[in-house]
Amino acid sequence: MTVDPGPASSPGAVATPAVARRTALLLDALAVLVAVVLLGPALLPGLVLSYDMVWLPDLSVTQAGWGLVDGAPRAVPSDQVVALLDELVGGVVLQKAVLLGSLVAVGSGAHRVVRTAPAGLRAAAVVLATWNPYVVERLLLGHWTMLLAYAVLPWLHVAGRRAARGRPLPAGWLLLLPIGSLSGSAGVATALAAVLLVGVVGRAGPRRWALLVAALAAANAPWVVAGLAAPGSEPPTAAAARTAAEVFAARGPDGVPAPVAVLGLGGIWNTDVVPASLAGPWAWAWAAAVVGLLVVASRAVAGGPPVRERVAVLGLAAAGLGLGLLTWCWPAASAAVALAVPGGGLLRDGSRLAGLALPALLVGAATAAARATGATRATRAALARGARGARRGVVLAPALVWVLPLLPVAALPDAALGVQQRLEAVAVPDDLARAADALADDDVPGAVVVLPFATYRAPAWNGGRPVLDPTPRALGASGREVVAADDLYVDGRRLLGEDVRGRAVLAALALPDADARTDALLRLGVSHVVVDRGPDVADAPAELVPGLRAEPLLTTDGWDVRRLEGRVAAPPPASTGRVVVLAGAWGAFAVLVAAGGLGALRAAVVSARRWDRRTHR
């Protein structure tokens, strides 16, 4: 992607093109280094499975991935995109490319947003964008699609600045939109960012606005259409919506008020993923630093970003941080949105959009650099007049700038090495693939239910770390529909899922005897069950893994595959209209990816030719 140099007025000395290129390469190398140190053992052989981050060595293309099954399409389009891409490079390599690539991308984009600042401050922007509470907490909770949305923010910012100067948008910029829209929440974040950073900052005219709106519609079409067309989803009751809003509201760890956590780019609802260093004074330091940069970003300064850009990035920060604060102080509002607006439940996890503050923080850094440059010039002028103490200021200012990159690391030291090895790559047992093969080889048609019928597991082979049960995704390789649980238990509170069929399965499992349970499952079209084994399963409630009338097909150390005894009901035929509209949505998504990919490829070829010409002069 072609890079825009930023505001026309440079607060620093004008560098030659060769020096500017070398500086950019060194800062890109710093972005790689910071990302590697942060991920640590996550980059070793194997897969990282942490809470919502569920990857497999070879994820299969399934109807669920297209959005053609009942329930909320929470993994659309991310699962299908991964399933298609891992045919090329394999799931292990792909996951590492996504995790490392997202962190490197946000760091390398950040220093380009503050390109006219001194090199030390640009290095600080790299570290701050990569090493902060938002990134660490989302990594641990497994929100990799949100990290991709976060990674495209500085590049959208650079594109908007380029357009504001009357130049065409960078080739391949359209590819940023589908990359940042691989889940519902990520799509909302990317849409807000694109509107403000490309549309407003870029001074878009009617044609560019039309292109932007159409591209955003295509980028989000798969999950939007799948959600609207899902026949088996049931809206929450008022009580359920209120409970969910309270559970997912922003909060701080023990001793840290929720507003402080949110303003420090944290506030995640699951405090188990909050690093220990953020449960004390460092949480206040992060909040103070963020608020300070936002205040600086609001100030006009010669050589700094223009008013339109400052208003746009501050509006984006207000949306991200304000939503987190709103869910904390007024959870009834997010509950009302979830009841009134289809898909409104996406907004109940208020801190999920806190990363939208990044562009404003970078503008604050650029503004601070412009102010510091003005102060340095004044000091030099005073030195020329012979003022006492001026020489000390001229010497100390550049030295202090190089301390700035160390501050984020000092304020969040336990993020290093995969958050103290909490992000650890493991090997997925081969028995899981054997279970899928056993289901594929059986001639009896029907759907599959995984027992215990629960959302999360803490398998021993994953080091006892909680993860969204990978078994349903792995069994998709059998070609059968897998009915998975979507109820969630948080601090002893049950959050009802939206999948009507899942609720029916849960009701069937609660019947008093094995025959009644089996017959009820058969009427629901369930022909097989796969029973997880492990220490965490032994602790599961009995009603989630009850006895059934079934014939064993495969027994392994980790999973048992059983066929229910009896006649299974045939599933209802798929709605042709639903297939057609989803095909259209995916077609629009594919066209956008192709257009953006071709643009990016063309830009890469042009850059390679320029590099070749420079090296052969």
Coordinates of C-alpha atoms in Angstrom, one line a residue:
M1 CA 0.0 0.0 0.0
T2 CA 1.3 3.5 -0.9
V3 CA 2.0 5.5 2.2
D4 CA 0.9 9.2 2.6
P5 CA 3.4 11.4 4.5
G6 CA 0.8 12.9 6.7
P7 CA 0.2 16.6 7.4
A8 CA 2.0 19.0 5.1
S9 CA 3.8 20.8 7.8
S10 CA 6.6 18.8 9.3
P11 CA 7.5 19.5 12.9
G12 CA 10.9 17.9 12.5
A13 CA 13.8 18.3 10.1
V14 CA 13.1 17.3 6.5
A15 CA 14.7 13.9 5.8
T16 CA 15.9 12.8 2.4
P17 CA 13.8 10.1 0.7
A18 CA 16.6 7.5 1.4
V19 CA 16.8 8.4 5.1
A20 CA 13.0 8.3 5.3
R21 CA 12.9 4.8 3.8
R22 CA 15.6 3.5 6.1
T23 CA 13.8 5.0 9.1
A24 CA 10.6 3.4 8.1
L25 CA 12.3 0.0 7.6
L26 CA 13.9 0.2 11.1
L27 CA 10.5 1.1 12.6
D28 CA 8.9 -1.8 10.8
A29 CA 11.6 -4.0 12.2
L30 CA 10.7 -2.7 15.7
A31 CA 7.1 -3.5 15.1
V32 CA 8.1 -7.1 14.3
L33 CA 10.3 -7.3 17.4
V34 CA 7.6 -6.0 19.7
A35 CA 5.0 -8.4 18.3
V36 CA 7.4 -11.4 18.6
V37 CA 8.2 -10.5 22.3
L38 CA 4.5 -10.0 23.0
L39 CA 3.4 -13.3 21.5
G40 CA 6.3 -15.4 22.7
P41 CA 5.4 -19.1 23.0
A42 CA 2.3 -18.5 20.8
L43 CA 4.6 -18.6 17.8
L44 CA 6.0 -22.1 18.6
P45 CA 4.6 -25.1 16.8
G46 CA 1.0 -25.9 17.6
L47 CA -2.2 -23.8 18.0
V48 CA -3.2 -21.3 20.6
L49 CA -6.6 -22.1 22.0
S50 CA -7.8 -19.4 24.5
Y51 CA -11.5 -18.7 25.3
D52 CA -13.0 -17.6 22.0
M53 CA -9.9 -18.3 19.9
V54 CA -10.7 -21.8 18.4
W55 CA -8.5 -22.9 15.6
L56 CA -7.9 -26.4 14.2
P57 CA -5.1 -27.8 12.0
D58 CA -7.6 -28.1 9.1
L59 CA -11.0 -26.4 9.6
S60 CA -13.5 -27.7 7.1
V61 CA -15.9 -25.7 4.9
T62 CA -19.4 -26.3 6.4
Q63 CA -22.9 -25.1 6.0
A64 CA -22.6 -23.4 9.4
G65 CA -19.6 -21.4 8.0
W66 CA -21.8 -20.2 5.2
G67 CA -24.5 -19.2 7.7
L68 CA -27.0 -21.9 6.6
V69 CA -27.8 -23.3 10.0
D70 CA -30.0 -22.2 12.9
G71 CA -28.8 -19.8 15.6
A72 CA -26.8 -16.6 15.6
P73 CA -24.0 -16.5 13.0
R74 CA -21.2 -15.7 15.5
A75 CA -18.5 -17.3 13.5
V76 CA -19.6 -15.9 10.1
P77 CA -17.6 -15.1 8.0
S78 CA -14.5 -15.8 10.0
D79 CA -14.7 -19.6 10.2
Q80 CA -15.4 -20.0 6.5
V81 CA -12.6 -17.6 5.5
V82 CA -10.2 -19.6 7.7
A83 CA -11.5 -22.9 6.3
L84 CA -10.8 -21.7 2.8
L85 CA -7.4 -20.2 3.5
D86 CA -6.1 -23.1 5.5
E87 CA -6.4 -25.2 2.4
L88 CA -3.4 -23.2 1.2
V89 CA -1.2 -22.8 4.2
G90 CA -2.6 -25.0 7.0
G91 CA -4.3 -23.9 10.2
V92 CA -1.1 -23.7 12.3
V93 CA 0.7 -21.4 9.9
L94 CA -2.4 -19.3 9.2
Q95 CA -3.1 -18.6 12.9
K96 CA 0.5 -17.5 13.5
A97 CA 0.3 -15.3 10.4
V98 CA -2.9 -13.7 11.6
L99 CA -1.7 -13.1 15.2
L100 CA 1.8 -11.9 14.2
G101 CA 0.5 -10.0 11.1
S102 CA -2.2 -8.1 13.0
L103 CA 0.3 -6.8 15.6
V104 CA 3.0 -6.0 13.1
A105 CA 0.4 -4.2 10.9
V106 CA -0.9 -2.0 13.7
G107 CA 2.6 -1.1 14.8
S108 CA 3.9 -0.3 11.3
G109 CA 0.8 1.6 10.5
A110 CA 1.0 3.6 13.7
H111 CA 4.5 5.1 12.9
R112 CA 3.3 6.1 9.5
V113 CA 0.4 8.1 11.1
V114 CA 3.0 10.2 13.0
R115 CA 5.5 10.1 10.2
T116 CA 6.6 13.8 10.6
A117 CA 7.4 13.3 14.3
P118 CA 10.9 12.6 15.6
A119 CA 12.1 9.0 15.3
G120 CA 11.9 8.4 19.0
L121 CA 8.3 9.4 19.2
R122 CA 7.5 7.3 16.1
A123 CA 9.1 4.3 17.9
A124 CA 6.9 5.1 20.9
A125 CA 3.8 5.0 18.6
V126 CA 4.8 1.5 17.4
V127 CA 5.1 0.2 21.0
L128 CA 2.0 1.9 22.3
A129 CA -0.2 0.7 19.4
T130 CA 1.0 -2.9 20.0
W131 CA 1.7 -3.2 23.7
N132 CA -1.4 -1.9 25.6
P133 CA -4.2 -3.3 27.7
Y134 CA -6.6 -3.6 24.8
V135 CA -4.4 -5.8 22.7
V136 CA -3.4 -8.0 25.6
E137 CA -6.9 -8.6 26.9
R138 CA -8.3 -9.3 23.5
L139 CA -5.5 -11.7 22.8
L140 CA -6.2 -13.7 26.0
L141 CA -10.0 -13.7 25.4
G142 CA -9.3 -14.9 21.8
H143 CA -10.9 -12.0 19.9
W144 CA -8.6 -12.3 16.9
T145 CA -11.1 -10.8 14.5
M146 CA -11.2 -7.6 16.7
L147 CA -7.4 -7.5 16.6
L148 CA -7.6 -7.5 12.8
A149 CA -10.1 -4.7 12.9
Y150 CA -7.8 -2.8 15.2
A151 CA -4.9 -3.5 12.9
V152 CA -6.5 -1.7 9.9
L153 CA -7.2 1.5 11.9
P154 CA -3.9 3.3 11.2
W155 CA -4.0 2.2 7.6
L156 CA -7.5 3.7 7.1
H157 CA -6.1 6.8 8.8
V158 CA -3.2 7.0 6.3
A159 CA -5.6 6.5 3.4
G160 CA -7.9 9.3 4.6
R161 CA -5.0 11.7 5.0
R162 CA -3.9 10.9 1.5
A163 CA -7.3 11.6 0.1
A164 CA -7.5 14.8 2.0
R165 CA -4.5 16.1 0.1
G166 CA -6.3 15.5 -3.2
R167 CA -4.5 12.3 -4.0
P168 CA -6.3 9.0 -4.9
L169 CA -6.8 6.5 -2.2
P170 CA -4.0 3.9 -1.9
A171 CA -4.2 1.0 -4.2
G172 CA -5.7 -2.0 -2.3
W173 CA -7.4 0.1 0.4
L174 CA -10.6 -1.8 -0.2
L175 CA -9.0 -5.0 1.1
L176 CA -8.8 -3.4 4.5
L177 CA -12.6 -3.5 4.9
P178 CA -13.2 -7.3 4.6
I179 CA -10.0 -7.9 6.7
G180 CA -11.5 -5.8 9.4
S181 CA -15.0 -7.2 9.2
L182 CA -14.7 -10.9 9.9
S183 CA -17.2 -10.8 12.7
G184 CA -20.1 -8.7 13.7
S185 CA -18.4 -6.6 16.3
A186 CA -15.3 -6.2 14.1
G187 CA -17.5 -5.1 11.2
V188 CA -19.2 -2.4 13.3
A189 CA -15.8 -1.1 14.4
T190 CA -14.3 -1.1 10.9
A191 CA -17.4 0.6 9.5
L192 CA -17.2 3.4 12.1
A193 CA -13.5 3.8 11.5
A194 CA -13.9 3.9 7.7
V195 CA -16.7 6.4 7.7
L196 CA -14.7 8.8 10.0
L197 CA -11.2 8.2 8.8
V198 CA -11.7 7.7 5.1
G199 CA -15.0 9.6 4.6
V200 CA -14.6 12.5 6.9
V201 CA -10.8 12.9 7.2
G202 CA -10.5 12.2 3.5
R203 CA -13.1 14.9 2.5
A204 CA -15.0 12.4 0.4
G205 CA -17.2 13.6 -2.3
P206 CA -20.5 12.0 -3.4
R207 CA -18.8 9.3 -5.6
R208 CA -16.3 8.3 -2.9
W209 CA -19.1 8.2 -0.2
A210 CA -21.1 5.9 -2.5
L211 CA -18.1 3.7 -3.0
L212 CA -17.4 3.6 0.7
V213 CA -20.9 2.7 1.7
A214 CA -21.2 0.0 -1.0
A215 CA -17.8 -1.5 0.1
L216 CA -18.8 -1.5 3.7
A217 CA -22.1 -3.2 2.8
A218 CA -20.3 -5.9 0.9
A219 CA -17.7 -6.4 3.7
N220 CA -20.4 -6.9 6.3
A221 CA -23.0 -8.7 4.1
P222 CA -22.2 -12.3 5.1
W223 CA -22.8 -11.9 8.8
V224 CA -25.6 -9.3 8.4
V225 CA -27.6 -11.4 6.0
A226 CA -26.9 -14.7 7.8
G227 CA -28.3 -13.1 11.0
L228 CA -31.4 -11.7 9.4
A229 CA -32.1 -14.9 7.5
A230 CA -31.5 -17.4 10.4
P231 CA -34.9 -19.1 11.1
G232 CA -33.9 -20.7 14.3
S233 CA -32.9 -17.7 16.4
E234 CA -35.2 -16.4 19.1
P235 CA -34.9 -12.8 20.4
P236 CA -34.0 -12.6 24.1
T237 CA -36.6 -11.8 26.7
A238 CA -36.4 -8.5 28.6
A239 CA -35.0 -10.3 31.7
A240 CA -32.4 -12.2 29.6
A241 CA -31.3 -9.0 27.9
R242 CA -30.9 -7.2 31.2
T243 CA -28.8 -10.1 32.6
A244 CA -26.6 -10.2 29.6
A245 CA -26.1 -6.5 29.7
E246 CA -25.0 -6.6 33.3
V247 CA -22.7 -9.5 32.7
F248 CA -20.9 -8.0 29.7
A249 CA -20.8 -4.5 31.0
A250 CA -17.3 -2.9 31.3
R251 CA -15.6 -3.5 34.6
G252 CA -12.3 -3.3 36.3
P253 CA -10.3 -5.8 38.2
D254 CA -10.4 -5.7 42.0
G255 CA -9.5 -2.3 43.3
V256 CA -9.8 -0.6 39.9
P257 CA -13.0 1.4 39.1
A258 CA -14.6 0.5 35.7
P259 CA -14.2 4.0 34.3
V260 CA -10.4 3.9 35.0
A261 CA -10.1 0.5 33.3
V262 CA -12.0 1.7 30.3
L263 CA -10.1 4.9 29.9
G264 CA -6.9 2.9 30.1
L265 CA -8.0 0.8 27.0
G266 CA -9.2 -2.1 29.2
G267 CA -12.4 -2.7 31.1
I268 CA -13.0 -6.2 29.7
W269 CA -16.0 -8.0 31.3
N270 CA -13.9 -11.2 32.0
T271 CA -11.5 -10.0 34.6
D272 CA -9.7 -13.4 34.5
V273 CA -7.9 -12.2 31.4
V274 CA -6.7 -9.0 32.9
P275 CA -2.9 -9.0 33.6
A276 CA -1.9 -8.6 37.2
S277 CA -0.1 -5.4 36.6
L278 CA -3.4 -3.7 35.6
A279 CA -5.0 -4.5 39.0
G280 CA -3.0 -1.7 40.7
P281 CA -1.5 1.7 40.1
W282 CA -0.5 1.0 36.5
A283 CA -4.2 0.9 35.6
W284 CA -4.4 4.5 36.7
A285 CA -1.3 5.4 34.8
W286 CA -2.7 4.0 31.6
A287 CA -5.9 5.9 32.1
A288 CA -4.0 9.1 32.8
A289 CA -1.8 8.6 29.7
V290 CA -4.8 8.0 27.4
V291 CA -6.8 10.9 28.7
G292 CA -3.7 13.1 28.4
L293 CA -3.2 12.2 24.8
L294 CA -6.8 12.7 24.0
V295 CA -6.7 16.2 25.5
V296 CA -3.6 17.0 23.5
A297 CA -5.3 15.7 20.4
S298 CA -8.1 18.2 20.9
R299 CA -5.7 21.2 20.9
A300 CA -4.8 23.1 17.7
V301 CA -1.1 23.6 17.1
A302 CA 0.9 24.9 14.2
G303 CA 2.1 22.0 12.1
G304 CA -0.3 19.6 13.7
P305 CA -3.3 17.8 12.3
P306 CA -6.2 19.9 10.9
V307 CA -9.4 20.5 12.7
R308 CA -11.4 18.1 10.6
E309 CA -9.0 15.2 11.4
R310 CA -9.0 16.0 15.1
V311 CA -12.8 16.1 15.3
A312 CA -13.0 12.8 13.4
V313 CA -10.5 10.9 15.5
L314 CA -11.9 12.3 18.7
G315 CA -15.4 11.3 17.6
L316 CA -14.1 7.8 16.9
A317 CA -12.5 7.6 20.4
A318 CA -15.7 8.9 22.0
A319 CA -17.7 6.1 20.3
G320 CA -15.3 3.4 21.5
L321 CA -14.6 4.6 25.0
G322 CA -18.1 6.1 25.5
L323 CA -19.8 2.8 24.7
G324 CA -17.7 1.1 27.4
L325 CA -18.6 3.7 30.0
L326 CA -22.3 3.6 29.0
T327 CA -22.5 -0.2 29.5
W328 CA -21.0 0.3 33.0
C329 CA -23.2 3.2 34.1
W330 CA -26.4 2.4 32.2
P331 CA -26.7 -1.4 31.3
A332 CA -30.4 -1.0 30.8
A333 CA -29.6 1.1 27.7
S334 CA -27.6 -1.7 26.1
A335 CA -30.3 -4.2 27.1
A336 CA -32.9 -2.0 25.4
V337 CA -30.8 -1.9 22.2
A338 CA -30.5 -5.7 22.2
L339 CA -34.3 -6.0 22.4
A340 CA -35.1 -3.3 19.8
V341 CA -32.5 -3.7 17.2
P342 CA -31.6 -7.0 15.4
G343 CA -28.0 -7.7 16.3
G344 CA -28.0 -5.0 19.0
G345 CA -26.5 -7.5 21.4
L346 CA -23.1 -6.9 19.6
L347 CA -22.9 -3.6 21.6
R348 CA -23.3 -5.1 25.1
D349 CA -19.6 -5.9 25.4
G350 CA -18.8 -2.2 25.7
S351 CA -15.0 -2.5 26.0
R352 CA -14.7 -4.4 22.8
L353 CA -14.6 -1.2 20.8
A354 CA -12.1 0.6 23.1
G355 CA -9.4 0.1 20.4
L356 CA -11.1 2.8 18.3
A357 CA -9.3 5.3 20.5
L358 CA -6.0 4.5 18.8
P359 CA -6.2 7.1 15.9
A360 CA -6.9 9.8 18.5
L361 CA -4.0 8.7 20.6
L362 CA -1.7 8.9 17.5
V363 CA -3.0 12.3 16.6
G364 CA -2.3 13.3 20.2
A365 CA 1.2 12.1 19.9
A366 CA 1.6 14.0 16.6
T367 CA 0.3 17.2 18.2
A368 CA 2.6 16.7 21.1
A369 CA 5.5 16.4 18.7
A370 CA 4.5 19.6 16.9
R371 CA 4.3 21.4 20.2
A372 CA 7.6 20.0 21.4
T373 CA 9.3 21.1 18.1
G374 CA 8.0 24.6 18.7
A375 CA 9.4 24.6 22.2
T376 CA 12.7 23.3 21.0
R377 CA 12.9 26.0 18.4
A378 CA 12.2 28.6 21.1
T379 CA 14.9 27.1 23.3
R380 CA 17.4 27.3 20.4
A381 CA 16.4 30.9 19.8
A382 CA 17.0 31.6 23.5
L383 CA 20.3 29.8 23.3
A384 CA 21.3 32.0 20.4
R385 CA 20.4 35.0 22.6
G386 CA 22.6 33.5 25.4
A387 CA 19.8 32.6 27.8
R388 CA 20.9 30.6 30.8
G389 CA 19.8 26.9 30.9
A390 CA 18.7 26.8 27.3
R391 CA 21.6 24.5 26.3
R392 CA 20.4 21.9 28.8
G393 CA 16.9 21.9 27.3
V394 CA 18.2 21.4 23.8
V395 CA 20.3 18.4 25.0
L396 CA 17.7 16.8 27.2
A397 CA 14.7 17.0 24.9
P398 CA 15.9 14.4 22.2
A399 CA 17.2 12.1 24.9
L400 CA 13.9 12.1 26.7
V401 CA 12.0 11.3 23.5
W402 CA 13.9 7.9 23.3
V403 CA 12.7 7.0 26.7
L404 CA 9.0 7.1 25.5
P405 CA 9.1 3.7 23.7
L406 CA 10.0 2.0 27.0
L407 CA 7.0 3.4 28.9
P408 CA 4.3 1.1 27.6
V409 CA 6.4 -2.0 28.4
A410 CA 7.2 -0.7 31.8
A411 CA 3.6 0.0 32.5
L412 CA 2.5 -3.5 31.3
P413 CA 5.5 -5.8 32.0
D414 CA 3.6 -9.0 32.3
A415 CA 2.4 -8.8 28.7
A416 CA 5.8 -10.2 27.6
L417 CA 6.2 -13.8 26.3
G418 CA 2.6 -14.5 25.6
V419 CA 1.3 -12.8 28.8
Q420 CA 3.6 -14.8 30.9
Q421 CA 3.0 -18.0 28.8
R422 CA -0.7 -17.9 29.1
L423 CA -0.8 -17.9 25.3
E424 CA 0.8 -21.2 24.6
A425 CA 0.7 -23.3 21.4
V426 CA -0.5 -26.8 21.9
A427 CA -1.1 -29.9 19.7
V428 CA -4.7 -30.8 19.0
P429 CA -5.2 -34.5 19.6
D430 CA -5.5 -36.7 16.5
D431 CA -8.4 -38.5 18.1
L432 CA -10.6 -35.5 17.3
A433 CA -10.0 -36.1 13.5
R434 CA -10.7 -39.9 14.1
A435 CA -14.1 -39.0 15.7
A436 CA -15.0 -36.9 12.6
D437 CA -14.0 -39.8 10.3
A438 CA -16.1 -42.2 12.3
L439 CA -19.1 -40.0 11.8
A440 CA -18.4 -39.6 8.1
D441 CA -18.1 -43.3 7.6
D442 CA -21.4 -44.1 9.3
D443 CA -24.4 -44.5 6.9
V444 CA -27.1 -43.4 9.2
P445 CA -27.9 -39.7 8.4
G446 CA -28.6 -37.1 11.0
A447 CA -27.1 -34.3 13.1
V448 CA -24.6 -34.6 15.9
V449 CA -24.7 -33.4 19.5
V450 CA -21.6 -33.0 21.6
L451 CA -21.7 -33.9 25.3
P452 CA -21.4 -32.3 27.8
F453 CA -23.8 -29.9 26.1
A454 CA -21.8 -26.8 27.2
T455 CA -20.1 -23.9 25.5
Y456 CA -16.7 -24.0 27.1
R457 CA -14.2 -26.6 28.1
A458 CA -10.9 -26.7 29.9
P459 CA -9.2 -29.8 28.4
A460 CA -6.1 -31.2 29.9
W461 CA -4.4 -31.3 26.5
N462 CA -4.8 -27.4 26.4
G463 CA -3.2 -27.1 29.8
G464 CA -6.5 -26.7 31.5
R465 CA -7.0 -23.3 29.9
P466 CA -10.7 -22.5 29.1
V467 CA -11.6 -22.5 25.4
L468 CA -14.8 -22.6 23.4
D469 CA -15.2 -26.3 22.8
P470 CA -13.3 -27.1 19.6
T471 CA -15.1 -30.4 19.2
P472 CA -18.2 -29.1 17.2
R473 CA -16.0 -27.3 14.7
A474 CA -13.8 -30.3 14.3
L475 CA -16.8 -32.6 13.7
G476 CA -17.8 -30.4 10.8
A477 CA -15.3 -32.4 8.7
S478 CA -17.8 -35.3 8.9
G479 CA -20.2 -33.4 6.7
R480 CA -22.9 -33.5 9.3
E481 CA -24.7 -30.6 11.0
V482 CA -23.4 -30.2 14.6
V483 CA -25.8 -28.8 17.1
A484 CA -23.8 -26.9 19.7
A485 CA -24.7 -25.3 23.0
D486 CA -24.8 -21.6 23.0
D487 CA -25.8 -20.9 26.6
L488 CA -23.1 -19.2 28.6
Y489 CA -22.5 -19.4 32.4
V490 CA -20.7 -16.4 33.9
D491 CA -20.2 -16.2 37.7
G492 CA -23.0 -18.7 38.2
R493 CA -25.4 -16.7 36.0
R494 CA -26.9 -18.4 33.0
L495 CA -27.2 -16.5 29.8
L496 CA -29.7 -18.1 27.4
G497 CA -28.5 -18.6 23.9
E498 CA -30.5 -17.6 20.8
D499 CA -30.5 -21.0 19.0
V500 CA -34.0 -22.5 19.3
R501 CA -32.8 -26.0 18.4
G502 CA -30.1 -25.8 21.0
R503 CA -32.7 -25.1 23.6
A504 CA -34.7 -28.0 22.4
V505 CA -31.7 -30.3 22.7
L506 CA -31.1 -29.1 26.3
A507 CA -34.7 -29.8 27.2
A508 CA -34.4 -33.3 25.7
L509 CA -31.3 -34.0 27.8
A510 CA -33.2 -33.0 30.9
L511 CA -35.9 -35.6 30.5
P512 CA -36.1 -38.2 33.3
D513 CA -34.9 -41.4 31.6
A514 CA -32.5 -42.6 28.9
D515 CA -35.3 -43.8 26.5
A516 CA -37.2 -40.5 26.7
R517 CA -34.0 -38.5 26.2
T518 CA -33.0 -40.6 23.2
D519 CA -36.4 -40.5 21.5
A520 CA -36.6 -36.7 21.9
L521 CA -33.2 -36.2 20.3
L522 CA -34.2 -38.5 17.4
R523 CA -37.3 -36.4 16.8
L524 CA -35.0 -33.3 16.6
G525 CA -33.0 -35.0 13.8
V526 CA -30.1 -35.9 16.0
S527 CA -28.6 -39.3 15.1
H528 CA -25.2 -39.3 16.9
V529 CA -23.6 -38.0 20.0
V530 CA -19.9 -37.4 20.7
V531 CA -18.9 -37.5 24.3
D532 CA -15.9 -35.5 25.4
R533 CA -13.6 -37.1 28.0
G534 CA -11.3 -35.4 30.5
P535 CA -11.0 -34.1 34.0
D536 CA -13.2 -31.1 33.2
V537 CA -15.9 -33.3 31.9
A538 CA -16.0 -35.3 35.1
D539 CA -16.9 -32.0 36.9
A540 CA -19.8 -31.1 34.5
P541 CA -23.4 -31.2 35.7
A542 CA -25.0 -34.6 35.1
E543 CA -27.8 -33.1 33.0
L544 CA -25.3 -31.9 30.5
V545 CA -23.9 -35.4 29.9
P546 CA -26.8 -37.8 30.7
G547 CA -27.1 -41.5 29.8
L548 CA -28.6 -42.3 26.4
R549 CA -29.7 -45.4 24.4
A550 CA -26.8 -45.6 22.0
E551 CA -24.4 -47.9 20.2
P552 CA -20.7 -47.2 20.4
L553 CA -18.9 -46.5 17.1
L554 CA -15.5 -45.4 18.3
T555 CA -13.9 -45.1 21.7
T556 CA -10.7 -43.1 22.2
D557 CA -8.8 -41.5 25.1
G558 CA -10.5 -38.1 24.4
W559 CA -13.8 -38.8 22.7
D560 CA -16.5 -41.4 22.3
V561 CA -18.7 -41.6 19.2
R562 CA -22.1 -43.2 19.6
R563 CA -25.1 -43.7 17.3
L564 CA -28.5 -43.3 18.9
E565 CA -30.7 -46.3 18.7
G566 CA -34.0 -45.6 16.9
R567 CA -35.4 -43.9 13.8
V568 CA -34.2 -40.4 13.3
A569 CA -36.5 -37.7 11.9
A570 CA -35.5 -36.2 8.5
P571 CA -34.4 -32.5 8.6
P572 CA -36.6 -29.9 7.0
P573 CA -35.4 -28.8 3.5
A574 CA -33.3 -25.7 3.3
S575 CA -35.1 -22.6 2.2
T576 CA -34.2 -21.7 -1.4
G577 CA -34.7 -18.0 -0.7
R578 CA -32.2 -18.2 2.2
V579 CA -29.6 -19.9 0.0
V580 CA -30.0 -17.3 -2.7
V581 CA -29.7 -14.2 -0.5
L582 CA -26.7 -15.7 1.3
A583 CA -25.1 -16.6 -2.0
G584 CA -25.5 -12.9 -3.0
A585 CA -24.0 -11.7 0.3
W586 CA -21.0 -14.0 -0.1
G587 CA -20.7 -13.0 -3.8
A588 CA -20.5 -9.3 -2.8
F589 CA -17.9 -10.1 -0.2
A590 CA -15.8 -12.1 -2.7
V591 CA -16.0 -9.3 -5.3
L592 CA -14.7 -6.8 -2.7
V593 CA -11.9 -9.1 -1.6
A594 CA -10.9 -9.6 -5.3
A595 CA -11.0 -5.9 -6.1
G596 CA -8.9 -5.0 -3.0
G597 CA -6.5 -7.9 -3.6
L598 CA -5.9 -6.9 -7.2
G599 CA -5.2 -3.4 -6.1
A600 CA -2.8 -4.5 -3.4
L601 CA -1.0 -6.8 -5.9
R602 CA -0.7 -4.0 -8.4
A603 CA 0.7 -1.7 -5.7
A604 CA 3.2 -4.4 -4.6
V605 CA 4.4 -4.8 -8.2
V606 CA 4.9 -1.1 -8.6
S607 CA 6.8 -0.9 -5.4
A608 CA 9.0 -3.8 -6.3
R609 CA 9.9 -2.1 -9.7
R610 CA 10.7 1.1 -7.9
W611 CA 12.9 -0.7 -5.4
D612 CA 14.7 -2.5 -8.3
R613 CA 15.4 0.8 -10.1
R614 CA 16.8 2.3 -6.9
T615 CA 19.1 -0.6 -6.2
H616 CA 20.5 -0.6 -9.8
R617 CA 21.3 3.0 -10.1

